[in-house]
Every structure is written in structure tokens, then in C-alpha cells.
């Protein structure tokens, strides 16, 4: 049993309905973050929690409930078409279906696990081809060659690449040349 599988089992067995430890338990976003001049706009689970919530309805529901209790105006970011975006919608939250520039997909719409060969798209050209298909057709080619429909409200670029800044500028420039308007999520068109 992996750590994430164990966490899911522990969560399901407890059947708690209070927010998890990683979200504030009172007074919503007025105290989160603890700086009066900063207001959160969205919540995005990270890493293993993100991937677990994408496929585990109980974890997804817990996150959506916690976000709603913290501040129902927050937007919940999640993998396009995942359990997390479904849970957010059921909880009455505004959700952003997220797609990835440099990650491969499985035929069921999930991300290919990073431990699998080819899970990360390394070249700018291959990433651009995927992003253009996501933007133009709302589709991505899965690792097995199958076309998968996805909703793309926001695009994730990973900052842990050695060339992250250059990569991001190149993706933006190419999309702008294609006539795509780039803006912060929720900003007016």
C-alpha cells in the first residue's frame, strides 16, 4: 500500500466531515493567508494529493467541502474531467478544469504517472503540439495514441523544469502568434 493509498483508506474509514488539517477550520479566507492584504482566488491541491483527488471521490469530496467551508468564492482547480472537478461542481464551487502542457495522458483522461517512461513531454515542439490540440480541438492524444476529449479552462506549466521560464515564454509566444489570448484565470477577456 502506498502512502497516498493509505491516506485515502484512512480518510474513508474516518468518514469525517470537517475540513482536513491542511485547510483553516474557522473564519474562512479572512484569516487565510494570515496577511490582510492578500486574498486567495483559487485552491489547487498539489502533487500526490492532486492526483489522488483526481481519481478518489471521497478525497475529492473532502477537498471540495473544505474549500467551500473556507470560502465558497474560491475557485477549485483540478484535472479536467476528474473526480475533483466533479466534487467541486457538486459542492457549488466554481471549478477550473486544468490541462497540462508537458504531461502525457492516459486513455481515461488521467495523467500518465511520472514513473512511467514518456510521462513528461521533454521537447518544446511536442508540448506545443499538445497545447495547440487542447486549445483548438479540446482533445489530447493519450499515450496509446487514442484521442481523449478534455475541457481546458486553464493550462499548467511545471516550474521545476530546468528551462521553465524559457519554456513558458516560448509556449506563450507561440500561442499568441496563433491568435490565442493569454490571461490570468478569471480575468476579463
JSON list of C-alpha atoms in Angstrom, two decimals:
[
{"chain": "A", "resi": 1, "resn": "UNK", "atom": "CA", "xyz": [0.00, 0.00, 0.00]},
{"chain": "A", "resi": 2, "resn": "UNK", "atom": "CA", "xyz": [1.45, 3.38, -1.00]},
{"chain": "A", "resi": 3, "resn": "UNK", "atom": "CA", "xyz": [1.35, 6.47, 1.22]},
{"chain": "A", "resi": 4, "resn": "UNK", "atom": "CA", "xyz": [-1.39, 8.02, -0.91]},
{"chain": "A", "resi": 5, "resn": "UNK", "atom": "CA", "xyz": [-3.43, 4.81, -0.88]},
{"chain": "A", "resi": 6, "resn": "UNK", "atom": "CA", "xyz": [-3.02, 4.63, 2.90]},
{"chain": "A", "resi": 7, "resn": "UNK", "atom": "CA", "xyz": [-4.16, 8.25, 3.26]},
{"chain": "A", "resi": 8, "resn": "UNK", "atom": "CA", "xyz": [-7.25, 7.52, 1.19]},
{"chain": "A", "resi": 9, "resn": "UNK", "atom": "CA", "xyz": [-8.06, 4.45, 3.28]},
{"chain": "A", "resi": 10, "resn": "UNK", "atom": "CA", "xyz": [-7.63, 6.42, 6.50]},
{"chain": "A", "resi": 11, "resn": "UNK", "atom": "CA", "xyz": [-9.83, 9.22, 5.21]},
{"chain": "A", "resi": 12, "resn": "UNK", "atom": "CA", "xyz": [-12.59, 6.87, 4.05]},
{"chain": "A", "resi": 13, "resn": "UNK", "atom": "CA", "xyz": [-12.56, 4.91, 7.28]},
{"chain": "A", "resi": 14, "resn": "UNK", "atom": "CA", "xyz": [-12.87, 8.05, 9.42]},
{"chain": "A", "resi": 15, "resn": "UNK", "atom": "CA", "xyz": [-15.80, 9.46, 7.40]},
{"chain": "A", "resi": 16, "resn": "UNK", "atom": "CA", "xyz": [-15.10, 12.87, 8.89]},
{"chain": "A", "resi": 17, "resn": "UNK", "atom": "CA", "xyz": [-16.98, 15.83, 7.53]},
{"chain": "A", "resi": 18, "resn": "UNK", "atom": "CA", "xyz": [-14.77, 18.52, 8.99]},
{"chain": "A", "resi": 19, "resn": "UNK", "atom": "CA", "xyz": [-12.09, 20.11, 6.82]},
{"chain": "A", "resi": 20, "resn": "UNK", "atom": "CA", "xyz": [-8.78, 18.27, 6.60]},
{"chain": "A", "resi": 21, "resn": "UNK", "atom": "CA", "xyz": [-5.84, 19.55, 8.63]},
{"chain": "A", "resi": 22, "resn": "UNK", "atom": "CA", "xyz": [-4.41, 21.45, 5.69]},
{"chain": "A", "resi": 23, "resn": "UNK", "atom": "CA", "xyz": [-7.27, 23.95, 5.46]},
{"chain": "A", "resi": 24, "resn": "UNK", "atom": "CA", "xyz": [-8.35, 26.55, 8.01]},
{"chain": "A", "resi": 25, "resn": "UNK", "atom": "CA", "xyz": [-11.12, 25.49, 10.35]},
{"chain": "A", "resi": 26, "resn": "UNK", "atom": "CA", "xyz": [-12.71, 28.86, 11.03]},
{"chain": "A", "resi": 27, "resn": "UNK", "atom": "CA", "xyz": [-13.41, 32.33, 9.66]},
{"chain": "A", "resi": 28, "resn": "UNK", "atom": "CA", "xyz": [-12.87, 31.40, 6.03]},
{"chain": "A", "resi": 29, "resn": "UNK", "atom": "CA", "xyz": [-10.28, 33.11, 3.90]},
{"chain": "A", "resi": 30, "resn": "UNK", "atom": "CA", "xyz": [-10.34, 36.24, 6.09]},
{"chain": "A", "resi": 31, "resn": "UNK", "atom": "CA", "xyz": [-7.54, 34.60, 8.07]},
{"chain": "A", "resi": 32, "resn": "UNK", "atom": "CA", "xyz": [-6.06, 32.51, 5.29]},
{"chain": "A", "resi": 33, "resn": "UNK", "atom": "CA", "xyz": [-3.46, 33.54, 4.34]},
{"chain": "A", "resi": 34, "resn": "UNK", "atom": "CA", "xyz": [-2.76, 35.41, 7.56]},
{"chain": "A", "resi": 35, "resn": "UNK", "atom": "CA", "xyz": [-1.96, 38.67, 5.76]},
{"chain": "A", "resi": 36, "resn": "UNK", "atom": "CA", "xyz": [-4.76, 41.19, 5.49]},
{"chain": "A", "resi": 37, "resn": "UNK", "atom": "CA", "xyz": [-3.55, 42.49, 2.13]},
{"chain": "A", "resi": 38, "resn": "UNK", "atom": "CA", "xyz": [-3.70, 39.11, 0.38]},
{"chain": "A", "resi": 39, "resn": "UNK", "atom": "CA", "xyz": [-6.87, 37.39, -0.76]},
{"chain": "A", "resi": 40, "resn": "UNK", "atom": "CA", "xyz": [-6.85, 33.92, -2.28]},
{"chain": "A", "resi": 41, "resn": "UNK", "atom": "CA", "xyz": [-8.60, 33.47, -5.60]},
{"chain": "A", "resi": 42, "resn": "UNK", "atom": "CA", "xyz": [-8.21, 29.72, -6.08]},
{"chain": "A", "resi": 43, "resn": "UNK", "atom": "CA", "xyz": [-7.13, 26.47, -4.47]},
{"chain": "A", "resi": 44, "resn": "UNK", "atom": "CA", "xyz": [-5.18, 23.75, -6.24]},
{"chain": "A", "resi": 45, "resn": "UNK", "atom": "CA", "xyz": [-4.08, 20.62, -4.41]},
{"chain": "A", "resi": 46, "resn": "UNK", "atom": "CA", "xyz": [-0.51, 19.75, -5.31]},
{"chain": "A", "resi": 47, "resn": "UNK", "atom": "CA", "xyz": [1.36, 16.63, -6.35]},
{"chain": "A", "resi": 48, "resn": "UNK", "atom": "CA", "xyz": [0.20, 13.33, -4.91]},
{"chain": "A", "resi": 49, "resn": "UNK", "atom": "CA", "xyz": [-2.88, 14.91, -3.32]},
{"chain": "A", "resi": 50, "resn": "UNK", "atom": "CA", "xyz": [-3.89, 16.40, -6.70]},
{"chain": "A", "resi": 51, "resn": "UNK", "atom": "CA", "xyz": [-3.57, 13.02, -8.41]},
{"chain": "A", "resi": 52, "resn": "UNK", "atom": "CA", "xyz": [-5.32, 11.17, -5.59]},
{"chain": "A", "resi": 53, "resn": "UNK", "atom": "CA", "xyz": [-8.24, 13.64, -5.63]},
{"chain": "A", "resi": 54, "resn": "UNK", "atom": "CA", "xyz": [-8.47, 13.26, -9.41]},
{"chain": "A", "resi": 55, "resn": "UNK", "atom": "CA", "xyz": [-9.42, 9.59, -9.02]},
{"chain": "A", "resi": 56, "resn": "UNK", "atom": "CA", "xyz": [-10.77, 9.17, -5.46]},
{"chain": "A", "resi": 57, "resn": "UNK", "atom": "CA", "xyz": [-14.28, 10.57, -4.93]},
{"chain": "A", "resi": 58, "resn": "UNK", "atom": "CA", "xyz": [-14.03, 10.57, -1.12]},
{"chain": "A", "resi": 59, "resn": "UNK", "atom": "CA", "xyz": [-10.82, 12.61, -1.13]},
{"chain": "A", "resi": 60, "resn": "UNK", "atom": "CA", "xyz": [-12.22, 14.91, -3.82]},
{"chain": "A", "resi": 61, "resn": "UNK", "atom": "CA", "xyz": [-15.41, 15.47, -1.82]},
{"chain": "A", "resi": 62, "resn": "UNK", "atom": "CA", "xyz": [-13.40, 16.25, 1.32]},
{"chain": "A", "resi": 63, "resn": "UNK", "atom": "CA", "xyz": [-11.32, 18.83, -0.53]},
{"chain": "A", "resi": 64, "resn": "UNK", "atom": "CA", "xyz": [-14.36, 20.44, -2.15]},
{"chain": "A", "resi": 65, "resn": "UNK", "atom": "CA", "xyz": [-16.18, 20.60, 1.19]},
{"chain": "A", "resi": 66, "resn": "UNK", "atom": "CA", "xyz": [-13.15, 22.13, 2.90]},
{"chain": "A", "resi": 67, "resn": "UNK", "atom": "CA", "xyz": [-12.75, 24.75, 0.17]},
{"chain": "A", "resi": 68, "resn": "UNK", "atom": "CA", "xyz": [-16.45, 25.62, 0.33]},
{"chain": "A", "resi": 69, "resn": "UNK", "atom": "CA", "xyz": [-16.25, 25.94, 4.12]},
{"chain": "A", "resi": 70, "resn": "UNK", "atom": "CA", "xyz": [-13.10, 28.08, 3.90]},
{"chain": "A", "resi": 71, "resn": "UNK", "atom": "CA", "xyz": [-14.55, 30.44, 1.28]},
{"chain": "A", "resi": 72, "resn": "UNK", "atom": "CA", "xyz": [-17.22, 29.50, -1.27]},
{"chain": "A", "resi": 73, "resn": "UNK", "atom": "CA", "xyz": [-15.92, 32.21, -3.62]},
{"chain": "A", "resi": 74, "resn": "UNK", "atom": "CA", "xyz": [-12.64, 30.34, -4.13]},
{"chain": "A", "resi": 75, "resn": "UNK", "atom": "CA", "xyz": [-12.19, 28.60, -7.48]},
{"chain": "A", "resi": 76, "resn": "UNK", "atom": "CA", "xyz": [-11.15, 24.94, -7.21]},
{"chain": "A", "resi": 77, "resn": "UNK", "atom": "CA", "xyz": [-8.57, 23.88, -9.80]},
{"chain": "A", "resi": 78, "resn": "UNK", "atom": "CA", "xyz": [-8.48, 20.20, -10.76]},
{"chain": "A", "resi": 79, "resn": "UNK", "atom": "CA", "xyz": [-7.54, 17.82, -13.54]},
{"chain": "A", "resi": 80, "resn": "UNK", "atom": "CA", "xyz": [-10.01, 18.21, -16.39]},
{"chain": "A", "resi": 81, "resn": "UNK", "atom": "CA", "xyz": [-12.95, 15.83, -16.06]},
{"chain": "A", "resi": 82, "resn": "UNK", "atom": "CA", "xyz": [-11.68, 14.37, -12.79]},
{"chain": "A", "resi": 83, "resn": "UNK", "atom": "CA", "xyz": [-13.38, 13.38, -9.55]},
{"chain": "A", "resi": 84, "resn": "UNK", "atom": "CA", "xyz": [-12.10, 16.65, -8.07]},
{"chain": "A", "resi": 85, "resn": "UNK", "atom": "CA", "xyz": [-13.81, 18.89, -10.63]},
{"chain": "A", "resi": 86, "resn": "UNK", "atom": "CA", "xyz": [-16.99, 16.82, -10.28]},
{"chain": "A", "resi": 87, "resn": "UNK", "atom": "CA", "xyz": [-16.87, 17.19, -6.49]},
{"chain": "A", "resi": 88, "resn": "UNK", "atom": "CA", "xyz": [-16.30, 20.93, -6.76]},
{"chain": "A", "resi": 89, "resn": "UNK", "atom": "CA", "xyz": [-19.29, 21.32, -9.04]},
{"chain": "A", "resi": 90, "resn": "UNK", "atom": "CA", "xyz": [-21.46, 19.23, -6.69]},
{"chain": "A", "resi": 91, "resn": "UNK", "atom": "CA", "xyz": [-20.35, 21.42, -3.79]},
{"chain": "A", "resi": 92, "resn": "UNK", "atom": "CA", "xyz": [-21.47, 24.51, -5.69]},
{"chain": "A", "resi": 93, "resn": "UNK", "atom": "CA", "xyz": [-17.96, 25.81, -6.28]},
{"chain": "A", "resi": 94, "resn": "UNK", "atom": "CA", "xyz": [-16.68, 27.42, -9.41]},
{"chain": "A", "resi": 95, "resn": "UNK", "atom": "CA", "xyz": [-14.14, 25.00, -10.87]},
{"chain": "A", "resi": 96, "resn": "UNK", "atom": "CA", "xyz": [-11.33, 25.29, -13.39]},
{"chain": "A", "resi": 97, "resn": "UNK", "atom": "CA", "xyz": [-10.67, 22.20, -15.49]},
{"chain": "A", "resi": 98, "resn": "UNK", "atom": "CA", "xyz": [-6.90, 22.08, -15.82]},
{"chain": "A", "resi": 99, "resn": "UNK", "atom": "CA", "xyz": [-4.82, 20.62, -18.64]},
{"chain": "A", "resi": 100, "resn": "UNK", "atom": "CA", "xyz": [-1.07, 20.14, -18.88]},
{"chain": "A", "resi": 101, "resn": "UNK", "atom": "CA", "xyz": [1.42, 21.30, -21.48]},
{"chain": "A", "resi": 102, "resn": "UNK", "atom": "CA", "xyz": [4.18, 18.82, -20.76]},
{"chain": "A", "resi": 103, "resn": "UNK", "atom": "CA", "xyz": [2.50, 15.75, -19.32]},
{"chain": "A", "resi": 104, "resn": "UNK", "atom": "CA", "xyz": [1.23, 12.70, -21.21]},
{"chain": "A", "resi": 105, "resn": "UNK", "atom": "CA", "xyz": [-2.31, 11.47, -20.71]},
{"chain": "A", "resi": 106, "resn": "UNK", "atom": "CA", "xyz": [-3.86, 8.03, -20.31]},
{"chain": "A", "resi": 107, "resn": "UNK", "atom": "CA", "xyz": [-6.93, 6.95, -22.36]},
{"chain": "A", "resi": 108, "resn": "UNK", "atom": "CA", "xyz": [-9.17, 7.63, -19.32]},
{"chain": "A", "resi": 109, "resn": "UNK", "atom": "CA", "xyz": [-8.03, 11.28, -19.18]},
{"chain": "A", "resi": 110, "resn": "UNK", "atom": "CA", "xyz": [-5.72, 10.88, -16.19]},
{"chain": "A", "resi": 111, "resn": "UNK", "atom": "CA", "xyz": [-2.10, 11.96, -16.30]},
{"chain": "A", "resi": 112, "resn": "UNK", "atom": "CA", "xyz": [0.45, 9.28, -17.01]},
{"chain": "A", "resi": 113, "resn": "UNK", "atom": "CA", "xyz": [2.25, 8.60, -13.72]},
{"chain": "A", "resi": 114, "resn": "UNK", "atom": "CA", "xyz": [5.66, 10.28, -13.64]},
{"chain": "A", "resi": 115, "resn": "UNK", "atom": "CA", "xyz": [7.34, 6.92, -13.00]},
{"chain": "A", "resi": 116, "resn": "UNK", "atom": "CA", "xyz": [6.23, 5.65, -16.42]},
{"chain": "A", "resi": 117, "resn": "UNK", "atom": "CA", "xyz": [8.52, 6.14, -19.43]},
{"chain": "A", "resi": 118, "resn": "UNK", "atom": "CA", "xyz": [7.47, 9.15, -21.50]},
{"chain": "A", "resi": 119, "resn": "UNK", "atom": "CA", "xyz": [5.20, 10.62, -18.80]},
{"chain": "A", "resi": 120, "resn": "UNK", "atom": "CA", "xyz": [6.83, 14.01, -19.19]},
{"chain": "A", "resi": 121, "resn": "UNK", "atom": "CA", "xyz": [6.97, 15.68, -22.59]},
{"chain": "A", "resi": 122, "resn": "UNK", "atom": "CA", "xyz": [10.50, 16.99, -22.81]},
{"chain": "A", "resi": 123, "resn": "UNK", "atom": "CA", "xyz": [10.58, 18.97, -26.06]},
{"chain": "A", "resi": 124, "resn": "UNK", "atom": "CA", "xyz": [9.02, 22.33, -26.76]},
{"chain": "A", "resi": 125, "resn": "UNK", "atom": "CA", "xyz": [7.74, 21.15, -30.17]},
{"chain": "A", "resi": 126, "resn": "UNK", "atom": "CA", "xyz": [5.92, 18.15, -28.69]},
{"chain": "A", "resi": 127, "resn": "UNK", "atom": "CA", "xyz": [4.46, 20.27, -25.88]},
{"chain": "A", "resi": 128, "resn": "UNK", "atom": "CA", "xyz": [3.32, 22.91, -28.36]},
{"chain": "A", "resi": 129, "resn": "UNK", "atom": "CA", "xyz": [1.62, 20.26, -30.48]},
{"chain": "A", "resi": 130, "resn": "UNK", "atom": "CA", "xyz": [-0.27, 19.03, -27.41]},
{"chain": "A", "resi": 131, "resn": "UNK", "atom": "CA", "xyz": [-1.22, 22.54, -26.27]},
{"chain": "A", "resi": 132, "resn": "UNK", "atom": "CA", "xyz": [-2.42, 23.50, -29.74]},
{"chain": "A", "resi": 133, "resn": "UNK", "atom": "CA", "xyz": [-4.62, 20.38, -29.89]},
{"chain": "A", "resi": 134, "resn": "UNK", "atom": "CA", "xyz": [-6.02, 21.19, -26.44]},
{"chain": "A", "resi": 135, "resn": "UNK", "atom": "CA", "xyz": [-6.81, 24.78, -27.44]},
{"chain": "A", "resi": 136, "resn": "UNK", "atom": "CA", "xyz": [-8.07, 24.17, -30.98]},
{"chain": "A", "resi": 137, "resn": "UNK", "atom": "CA", "xyz": [-9.92, 20.87, -30.60]},
{"chain": "A", "resi": 138, "resn": "UNK", "atom": "CA", "xyz": [-10.37, 20.25, -26.86]},
{"chain": "A", "resi": 139, "resn": "UNK", "atom": "CA", "xyz": [-8.60, 16.95, -27.35]},
{"chain": "A", "resi": 140, "resn": "UNK", "atom": "CA", "xyz": [-5.34, 15.36, -26.30]},
{"chain": "A", "resi": 141, "resn": "UNK", "atom": "CA", "xyz": [-3.60, 12.30, -27.68]},
{"chain": "A", "resi": 142, "resn": "UNK", "atom": "CA", "xyz": [-3.20, 9.66, -24.98]},
{"chain": "A", "resi": 143, "resn": "UNK", "atom": "CA", "xyz": [-0.01, 7.69, -24.60]},
{"chain": "A", "resi": 144, "resn": "UNK", "atom": "CA", "xyz": [-1.57, 4.80, -26.56]},
{"chain": "A", "resi": 145, "resn": "UNK", "atom": "CA", "xyz": [-2.49, 7.09, -29.48]},
{"chain": "A", "resi": 146, "resn": "UNK", "atom": "CA", "xyz": [-6.17, 7.38, -28.58]},
{"chain": "A", "resi": 147, "resn": "UNK", "atom": "CA", "xyz": [-7.82, 10.82, -28.79]},
{"chain": "A", "resi": 148, "resn": "UNK", "atom": "CA", "xyz": [-9.31, 11.98, -25.47]},
{"chain": "A", "resi": 149, "resn": "UNK", "atom": "CA", "xyz": [-11.77, 14.88, -25.11]},
{"chain": "A", "resi": 150, "resn": "UNK", "atom": "CA", "xyz": [-10.87, 17.35, -22.34]},
{"chain": "A", "resi": 151, "resn": "UNK", "atom": "CA", "xyz": [-12.19, 20.68, -21.13]},
{"chain": "A", "resi": 152, "resn": "UNK", "atom": "CA", "xyz": [-9.38, 23.22, -20.94]},
{"chain": "A", "resi": 153, "resn": "UNK", "atom": "CA", "xyz": [-10.10, 26.18, -18.65]},
{"chain": "A", "resi": 154, "resn": "UNK", "atom": "CA", "xyz": [-6.51, 26.64, -17.52]},
{"chain": "A", "resi": 155, "resn": "UNK", "atom": "CA", "xyz": [-3.11, 25.37, -18.63]},
{"chain": "A", "resi": 156, "resn": "UNK", "atom": "CA", "xyz": [-0.46, 24.14, -16.19]},
{"chain": "A", "resi": 157, "resn": "UNK", "atom": "CA", "xyz": [3.23, 24.56, -16.94]},
{"chain": "A", "resi": 158, "resn": "UNK", "atom": "CA", "xyz": [5.59, 22.99, -14.42]},
{"chain": "A", "resi": 159, "resn": "UNK", "atom": "CA", "xyz": [8.13, 25.30, -12.86]},
{"chain": "A", "resi": 160, "resn": "UNK", "atom": "CA", "xyz": [10.52, 22.52, -11.89]},
{"chain": "A", "resi": 161, "resn": "UNK", "atom": "CA", "xyz": [11.90, 22.13, -15.41]},
{"chain": "A", "resi": 162, "resn": "UNK", "atom": "CA", "xyz": [15.46, 23.45, -15.78]},
{"chain": "A", "resi": 163, "resn": "UNK", "atom": "CA", "xyz": [14.20, 25.58, -18.70]},
{"chain": "A", "resi": 164, "resn": "UNK", "atom": "CA", "xyz": [10.87, 26.55, -17.11]},
{"chain": "A", "resi": 165, "resn": "UNK", "atom": "CA", "xyz": [10.99, 30.31, -17.77]},
{"chain": "A", "resi": 166, "resn": "UNK", "atom": "CA", "xyz": [12.22, 29.90, -21.35]},
{"chain": "A", "resi": 167, "resn": "UNK", "atom": "CA", "xyz": [9.67, 27.12, -21.94]},
{"chain": "A", "resi": 168, "resn": "UNK", "atom": "CA", "xyz": [6.79, 29.26, -20.62]},
{"chain": "A", "resi": 169, "resn": "UNK", "atom": "CA", "xyz": [7.79, 32.28, -22.73]},
{"chain": "A", "resi": 170, "resn": "UNK", "atom": "CA", "xyz": [8.04, 30.08, -25.85]},
{"chain": "A", "resi": 171, "resn": "UNK", "atom": "CA", "xyz": [4.61, 28.49, -25.26]},
{"chain": "A", "resi": 172, "resn": "UNK", "atom": "CA", "xyz": [3.06, 31.93, -24.69]},
{"chain": "A", "resi": 173, "resn": "UNK", "atom": "CA", "xyz": [4.69, 33.45, -27.77]},
{"chain": "A", "resi": 174, "resn": "UNK", "atom": "CA", "xyz": [3.59, 30.56, -30.00]},
{"chain": "A", "resi": 175, "resn": "UNK", "atom": "CA", "xyz": [0.00, 30.70, -28.74]},
{"chain": "A", "resi": 176, "resn": "UNK", "atom": "CA", "xyz": [-0.14, 34.47, -29.18]},
{"chain": "A", "resi": 177, "resn": "UNK", "atom": "CA", "xyz": [1.15, 34.07, -32.76]},
{"chain": "A", "resi": 178, "resn": "UNK", "atom": "CA", "xyz": [-1.72, 31.60, -33.24]},
{"chain": "A", "resi": 179, "resn": "UNK", "atom": "CA", "xyz": [-4.17, 34.29, -32.08]},
{"chain": "A", "resi": 180, "resn": "UNK", "atom": "CA", "xyz": [-4.83, 32.81, -28.63]},
{"chain": "A", "resi": 181, "resn": "UNK", "atom": "CA", "xyz": [-5.41, 35.36, -25.88]},
{"chain": "A", "resi": 182, "resn": "UNK", "atom": "CA", "xyz": [-3.37, 34.58, -22.75]},
{"chain": "A", "resi": 183, "resn": "UNK", "atom": "CA", "xyz": [-4.72, 35.91, -19.46]},
{"chain": "A", "resi": 184, "resn": "UNK", "atom": "CA", "xyz": [-4.92, 35.05, -15.79]},
{"chain": "A", "resi": 185, "resn": "UNK", "atom": "CA", "xyz": [-7.76, 32.71, -14.91]},
{"chain": "A", "resi": 186, "resn": "UNK", "atom": "CA", "xyz": [-10.91, 34.72, -14.26]},
{"chain": "A", "resi": 187, "resn": "UNK", "atom": "CA", "xyz": [-9.55, 37.91, -15.84]},
{"chain": "A", "resi": 188, "resn": "UNK", "atom": "CA", "xyz": [-11.89, 39.65, -18.30]},
{"chain": "A", "resi": 189, "resn": "UNK", "atom": "CA", "xyz": [-11.44, 38.72, -21.95]}
]
